[in-house]
Coordinates of N, CA, C and O in Angstrom, one line a residue:
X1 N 0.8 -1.2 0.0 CA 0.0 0.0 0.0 C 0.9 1.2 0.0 O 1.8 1.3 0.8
X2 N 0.6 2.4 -1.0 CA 1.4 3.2 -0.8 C 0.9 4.1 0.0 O -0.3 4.2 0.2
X3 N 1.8 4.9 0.5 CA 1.5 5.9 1.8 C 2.0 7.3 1.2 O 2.9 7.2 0.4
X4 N 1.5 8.4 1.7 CA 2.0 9.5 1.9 C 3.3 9.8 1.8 O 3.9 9.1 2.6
X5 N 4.3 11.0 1.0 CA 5.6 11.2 1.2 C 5.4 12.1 2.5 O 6.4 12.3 3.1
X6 N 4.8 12.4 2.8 CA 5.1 13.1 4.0 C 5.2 12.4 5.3 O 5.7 13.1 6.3
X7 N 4.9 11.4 5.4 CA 5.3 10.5 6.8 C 6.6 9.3 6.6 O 6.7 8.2 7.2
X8 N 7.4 9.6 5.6 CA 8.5 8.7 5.2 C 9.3 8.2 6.3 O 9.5 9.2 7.0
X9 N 9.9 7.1 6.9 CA 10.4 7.2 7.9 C 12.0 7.3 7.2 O 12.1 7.6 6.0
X10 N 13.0 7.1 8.1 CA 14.1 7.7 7.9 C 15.4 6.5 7.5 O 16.3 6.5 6.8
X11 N 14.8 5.4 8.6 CA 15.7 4.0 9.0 C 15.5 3.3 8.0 O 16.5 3.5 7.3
X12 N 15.0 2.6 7.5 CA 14.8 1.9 5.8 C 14.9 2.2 4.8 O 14.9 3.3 4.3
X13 N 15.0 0.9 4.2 CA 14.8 1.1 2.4 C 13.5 1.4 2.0 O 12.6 0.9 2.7
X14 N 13.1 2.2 1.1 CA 12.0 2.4 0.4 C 12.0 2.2 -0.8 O 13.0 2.2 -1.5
X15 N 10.5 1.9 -1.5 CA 9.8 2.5 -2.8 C 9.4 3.5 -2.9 O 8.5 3.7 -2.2
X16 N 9.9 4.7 -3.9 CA 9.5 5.4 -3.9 C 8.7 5.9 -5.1 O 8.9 5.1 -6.0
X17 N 7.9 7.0 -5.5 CA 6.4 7.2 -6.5 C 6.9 8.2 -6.8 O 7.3 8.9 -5.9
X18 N 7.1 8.9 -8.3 CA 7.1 10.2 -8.4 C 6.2 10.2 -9.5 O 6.0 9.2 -10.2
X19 N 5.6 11.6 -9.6 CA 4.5 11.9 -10.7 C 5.6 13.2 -11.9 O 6.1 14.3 -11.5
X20 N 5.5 12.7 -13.3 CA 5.9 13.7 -14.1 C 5.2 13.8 -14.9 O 4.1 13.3 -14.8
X21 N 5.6 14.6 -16.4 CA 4.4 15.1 -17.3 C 3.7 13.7 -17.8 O 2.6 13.7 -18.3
X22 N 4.6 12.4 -17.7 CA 3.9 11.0 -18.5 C 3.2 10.3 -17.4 O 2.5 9.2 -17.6
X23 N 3.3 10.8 -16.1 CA 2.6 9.8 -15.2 C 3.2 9.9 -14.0 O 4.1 10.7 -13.8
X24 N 2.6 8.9 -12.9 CA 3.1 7.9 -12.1 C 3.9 6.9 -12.7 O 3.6 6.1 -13.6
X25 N 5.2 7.1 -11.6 CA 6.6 5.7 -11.8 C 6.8 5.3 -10.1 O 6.7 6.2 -9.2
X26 N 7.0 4.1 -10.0 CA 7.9 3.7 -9.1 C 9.2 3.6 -9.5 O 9.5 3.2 -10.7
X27 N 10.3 4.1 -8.6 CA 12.1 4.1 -8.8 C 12.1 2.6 -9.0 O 11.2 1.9 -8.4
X28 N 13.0 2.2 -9.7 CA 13.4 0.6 -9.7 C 14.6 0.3 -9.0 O 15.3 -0.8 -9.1
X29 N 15.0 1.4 -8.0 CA 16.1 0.9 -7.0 C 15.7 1.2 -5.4 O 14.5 1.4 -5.1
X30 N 16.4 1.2 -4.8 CA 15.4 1.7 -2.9 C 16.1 2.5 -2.7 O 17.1 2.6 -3.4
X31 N 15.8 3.5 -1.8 CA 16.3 4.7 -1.7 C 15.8 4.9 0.0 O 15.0 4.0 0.5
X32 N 16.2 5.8 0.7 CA 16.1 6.5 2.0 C 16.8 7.9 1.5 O 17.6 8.5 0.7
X33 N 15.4 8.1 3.3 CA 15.3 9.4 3.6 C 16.4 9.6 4.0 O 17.1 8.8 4.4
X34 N 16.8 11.2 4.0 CA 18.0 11.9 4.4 C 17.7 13.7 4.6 O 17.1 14.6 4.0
X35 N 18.6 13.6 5.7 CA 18.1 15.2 5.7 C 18.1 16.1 4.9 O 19.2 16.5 4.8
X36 N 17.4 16.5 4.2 CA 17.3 17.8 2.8 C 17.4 16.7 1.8 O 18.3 16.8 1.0
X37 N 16.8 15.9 1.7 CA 16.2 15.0 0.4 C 16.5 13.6 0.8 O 16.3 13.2 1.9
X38 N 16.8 12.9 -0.3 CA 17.3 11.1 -0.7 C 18.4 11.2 -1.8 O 18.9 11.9 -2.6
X39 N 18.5 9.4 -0.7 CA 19.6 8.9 -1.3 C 19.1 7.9 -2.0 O 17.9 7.7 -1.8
X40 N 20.0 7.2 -2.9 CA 19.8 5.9 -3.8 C 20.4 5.0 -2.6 O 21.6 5.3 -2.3
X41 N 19.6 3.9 -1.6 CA 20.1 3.0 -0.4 C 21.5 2.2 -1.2 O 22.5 2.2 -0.6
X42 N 21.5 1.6 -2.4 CA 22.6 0.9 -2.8 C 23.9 1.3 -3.1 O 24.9 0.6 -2.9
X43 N 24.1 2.8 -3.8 CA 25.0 3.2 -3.8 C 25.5 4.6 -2.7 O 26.7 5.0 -2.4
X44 N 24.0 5.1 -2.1 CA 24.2 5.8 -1.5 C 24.6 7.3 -1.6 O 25.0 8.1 -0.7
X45 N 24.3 7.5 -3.3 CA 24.7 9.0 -3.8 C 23.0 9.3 -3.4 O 21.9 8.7 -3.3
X46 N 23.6 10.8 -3.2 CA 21.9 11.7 -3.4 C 21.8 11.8 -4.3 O 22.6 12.2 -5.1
X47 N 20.3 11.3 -4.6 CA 19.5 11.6 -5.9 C 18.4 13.1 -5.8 O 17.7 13.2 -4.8
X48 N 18.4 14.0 -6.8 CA 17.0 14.9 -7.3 C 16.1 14.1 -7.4 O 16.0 13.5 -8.4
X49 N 15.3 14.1 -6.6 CA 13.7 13.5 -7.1 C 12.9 14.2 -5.6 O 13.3 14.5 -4.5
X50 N 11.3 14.3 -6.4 CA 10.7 15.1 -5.4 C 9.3 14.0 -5.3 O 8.1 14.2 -5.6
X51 N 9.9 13.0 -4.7 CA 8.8 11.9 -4.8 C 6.9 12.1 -4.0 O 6.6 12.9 -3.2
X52 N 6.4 11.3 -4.3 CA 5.0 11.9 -3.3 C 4.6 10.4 -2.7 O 4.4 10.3 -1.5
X53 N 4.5 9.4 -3.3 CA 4.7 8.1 -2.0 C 5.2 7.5 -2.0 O 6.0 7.4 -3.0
X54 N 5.2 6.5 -0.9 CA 6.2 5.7 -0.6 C 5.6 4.3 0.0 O 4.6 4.5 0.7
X55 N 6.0 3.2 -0.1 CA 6.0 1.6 0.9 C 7.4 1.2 0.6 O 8.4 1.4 -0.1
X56 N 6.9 0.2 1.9 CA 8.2 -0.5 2.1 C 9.0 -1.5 1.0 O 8.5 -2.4 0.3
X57 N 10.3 -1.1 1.1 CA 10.9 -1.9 -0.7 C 11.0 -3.6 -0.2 O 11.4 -4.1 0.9
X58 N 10.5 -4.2 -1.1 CA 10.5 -5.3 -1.0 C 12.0 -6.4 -0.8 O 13.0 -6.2 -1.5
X59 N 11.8 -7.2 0.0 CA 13.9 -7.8 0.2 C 13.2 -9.2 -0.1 O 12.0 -9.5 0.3
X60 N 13.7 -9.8 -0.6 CA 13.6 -11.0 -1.4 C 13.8 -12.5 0.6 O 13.3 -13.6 0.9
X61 N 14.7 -11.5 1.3 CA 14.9 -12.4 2.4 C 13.7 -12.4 3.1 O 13.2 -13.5 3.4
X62 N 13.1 -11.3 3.5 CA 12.3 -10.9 4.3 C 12.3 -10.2 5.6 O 11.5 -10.0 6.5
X63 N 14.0 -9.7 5.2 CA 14.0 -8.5 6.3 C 14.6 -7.5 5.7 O 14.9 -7.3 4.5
X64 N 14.8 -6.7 6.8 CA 15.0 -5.0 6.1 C 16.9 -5.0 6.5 O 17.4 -5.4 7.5
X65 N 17.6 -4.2 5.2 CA 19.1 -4.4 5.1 C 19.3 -3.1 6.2 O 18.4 -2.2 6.2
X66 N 20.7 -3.2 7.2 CA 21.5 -1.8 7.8 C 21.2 -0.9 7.0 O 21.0 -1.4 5.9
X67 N 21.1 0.4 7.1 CA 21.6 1.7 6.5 C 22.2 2.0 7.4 O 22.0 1.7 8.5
X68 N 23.7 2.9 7.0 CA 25.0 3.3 7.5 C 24.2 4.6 7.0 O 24.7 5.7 7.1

């Protein structure tokens, strides 16, 4: 279910939703929250994107990876 970008938590991986002129996309990588925007969780560079929701990214194990 997706949720609101405004209640994003900070400690996990996410899916995130952005809306542009062709639509709604989900990112195809996970990303977290960070103060004054997001990161890409895998590589960990900050990405531009001004996303509007979010759920939890899916882990093939069934738990949620560290973020450093």
């Amino acid at each position: 279910m997706w949720r609101s970008i405004s209640n994003a938590p900070s400690d996990r991986e996410l899916e995130l939703a952005v809306i542009d002129k062709d639509g709604t996309h989900s990112l195809v990588f996970p990303c977290v929250r960070v103060v004054g925007g997001w990161k890409n969780a895998r590589t960990m560079e900050r990405i531009d994107i001004h996303p509007t929701h979010w759920r939890e990214w899916p882990h093939p194990t069934g738990r949620q990876q560290d973020i450093d």
